[in-house]
GROMACS .gro file of C-alpha atoms in nm:
model
  120
    1GLN     CA    1  -2.175  -2.524   0.030
    2VAL     CA    2  -1.997  -2.207  -0.080
    3GLN     CA    3  -1.792  -2.007   0.166
    4LEU     CA    4  -1.676  -1.652   0.105
    5GLU     CA    5  -1.384  -1.495   0.285
    6GLU     CA    6  -1.318  -1.122   0.261
    7SER     CA    7  -0.990  -0.949   0.329
    8GLY     CA    8  -0.828  -0.610   0.282
    9GLY     CA    9  -1.039  -0.391   0.506
   10GLY     CA   10  -0.888  -0.142   0.742
   11LEU     CA   11  -0.832   0.222   0.827
   12VAL     CA   12  -0.748   0.465   0.549
   13GLU     CA   13  -0.725   0.843   0.518
   14PRO     CA   14  -0.959   1.042   0.291
   15GLY     CA   15  -0.835   1.038  -0.065
   16GLY     CA   16  -0.650   0.715  -0.007
   17SER     CA   17  -0.692   0.375  -0.167
   18LEU     CA   18  -0.777   0.029  -0.047
   19THR     CA   19  -0.832  -0.305  -0.216
   20LEU     CA   20  -1.078  -0.564  -0.092
   21SER     CA   21  -1.059  -0.927  -0.193
   22CYS     CA   22  -1.301  -1.215  -0.161
   23ALA     CA   23  -1.223  -1.580  -0.215
   24ALA     CA   24  -1.485  -1.847  -0.275
   25SER     CA   25  -1.427  -2.200  -0.154
   26GLY     CA   26  -1.625  -2.517  -0.098
   27LYS     CA   27  -1.838  -2.736  -0.318
   28PHE     CA   28  -1.984  -2.573  -0.626
   29PHE     CA   29  -2.024  -2.629  -0.996
   30ARG     CA   30  -1.967  -2.270  -1.102
   31LEU     CA   31  -1.986  -1.912  -0.984
   32ASN     CA   32  -2.228  -1.674  -1.148
   33ASN     CA   33  -2.270  -1.307  -1.058
   34MET     CA   34  -2.047  -1.174  -0.783
   35GLY     CA   35  -2.052  -0.841  -0.608
   36TRP     CA   36  -1.983  -0.613  -0.318
   37TYR     CA   37  -2.234  -0.454  -0.085
   38ARG     CA   38  -2.185  -0.230   0.214
   39GLN     CA   39  -2.368  -0.127   0.526
   40ALA     CA   40  -2.290   0.196   0.708
   41PRO     CA   41  -2.392   0.257   1.071
   42GLY     CA   42  -2.765   0.319   1.093
   43LYS     CA   43  -2.823   0.243   0.727
   44ALA     CA   44  -2.945  -0.051   0.523
   45ARG     CA   45  -2.716  -0.266   0.316
   46GLU     CA   46  -2.663  -0.119  -0.028
   47LEU     CA   47  -2.516  -0.223  -0.359
   48VAL     CA   48  -2.163  -0.112  -0.433
   49ALA     CA   49  -2.071  -0.305  -0.746
   50THR     CA   50  -2.148  -0.629  -0.926
   51ILE     CA   51  -1.982  -0.827  -1.199
   52THR     CA   52  -2.122  -1.108  -1.412
   53SER     CA   53  -1.940  -1.426  -1.501
   54GLY     CA   54  -1.874  -1.265  -1.839
   55GLY     CA   55  -1.718  -0.955  -1.687
   56ILE     CA   56  -2.005  -0.707  -1.722
   57THR     CA   57  -1.993  -0.459  -1.435
   58ASN     CA   58  -2.243  -0.239  -1.257
   59TYR     CA   59  -2.170   0.034  -1.002
   60ALA     CA   60  -2.362   0.246  -0.760
   61ASP     CA   61  -2.360   0.611  -0.866
   62SER     CA   62  -2.184   0.707  -0.545
   63VAL     CA   63  -1.875   0.501  -0.630
   64LYS     CA   64  -1.873   0.517  -1.008
   65GLY     CA   65  -1.539   0.637  -1.137
   66ARG     CA   66  -1.366   0.568  -0.805
   67PHE     CA   67  -1.416   0.195  -0.750
   68THR     CA   68  -1.333  -0.092  -0.981
   69ILE     CA   69  -1.464  -0.446  -0.945
   70SER     CA   70  -1.287  -0.740  -1.105
   71ARG     CA   71  -1.283  -1.118  -1.084
   72ASP     CA   72  -1.054  -1.408  -1.147
   73ASN     CA   73  -1.252  -1.709  -1.265
   74VAL     CA   74  -0.955  -1.940  -1.221
   75LYS     CA   75  -0.885  -1.846  -0.860
   76ASN     CA   76  -1.257  -1.792  -0.785
   77THR     CA   77  -1.200  -1.448  -0.641
   78VAL     CA   78  -1.356  -1.106  -0.674
   79SER     CA   79  -1.183  -0.781  -0.584
   80LEU     CA   80  -1.281  -0.421  -0.527
   81GLN     CA   81  -1.024  -0.152  -0.590
   82MET     CA   82  -1.128   0.162  -0.405
   83ASN     CA   83  -0.968   0.495  -0.487
   84SER     CA   84  -1.031   0.851  -0.373
   85LEU     CA   85  -1.199   0.726  -0.060
   86LYS     CA   86  -1.438   0.954   0.124
   87TYR     CA   87  -1.573   0.966   0.479
   88GLU     CA   88  -1.907   0.837   0.352
   89ASP     CA   89  -1.741   0.520   0.223
   90THR     CA   90  -1.702   0.404   0.582
   91ALA     CA   91  -1.899   0.083   0.619
   92VAL     CA   92  -1.883  -0.291   0.656
   93TYR     CA   93  -1.829  -0.435   0.311
   94TYR     CA   94  -1.980  -0.771   0.220
   95CYS     CA   95  -1.892  -1.005  -0.061
   96ASP     CA   96  -2.179  -1.173  -0.244
   97CYS     CA   97  -2.181  -1.463  -0.485
   98ASN     CA   98  -2.447  -1.654  -0.670
   99ALA     CA   99  -2.333  -2.008  -0.732
  100TRP     CA  100  -2.453  -2.326  -0.894
  101ILE     CA  101  -2.407  -2.622  -0.660
  102LYS     CA  102  -2.475  -2.839  -0.960
  103PHE     CA  103  -2.606  -2.758  -1.303
  104GLY     CA  104  -2.915  -2.543  -1.270
  105LEU     CA  105  -2.926  -2.548  -0.889
  106GLY     CA  106  -2.807  -2.222  -0.743
  107TYR     CA  107  -2.807  -2.017  -0.426
  108ASP     CA  108  -2.665  -1.694  -0.292
  109ALA     CA  109  -2.374  -1.686  -0.050
  110TRP     CA  110  -2.252  -1.397   0.166
  111GLY     CA  111  -1.925  -1.329   0.338
  112GLN     CA  112  -1.887  -1.223   0.700
  113GLY     CA  113  -1.797  -0.867   0.607
  114THR     CA  114  -1.485  -0.655   0.642
  115GLN     CA  115  -1.469  -0.311   0.802
  116VAL     CA  116  -1.353  -0.013   0.599
  117THR     CA  117  -1.302   0.307   0.793
  118VAL     CA  118  -1.213   0.634   0.624
  119SER     CA  119  -1.087   0.881   0.879
  120SER     CA  120  -0.833   1.159   0.911
   0.00000   0.00000   0.00000
């Protein structure tokens, strides 16, 4: 009932910047926590950053100070500003959202993923 569409992935040089965006659409009452996860080749999916409906953020140690997560509760979007990108940031990035379909009834939705490749 909630669809997530990511955009902004691509190829970037080390030290460069990239911004990922995720838009939620469909039938829902409200959006709760939102976040970004990533999965590198041969590795499990890992947390990158999360943000609550009230704007409280949480970051993985590996991206702290370089990445910034934000959300727009009017447009129902969440973004990830990535600076000082490193080779190890290469991964498929997934948008995640916990939503209430109606009051008190929630579920977790995932986007299809967008590829971020850091290469010189």
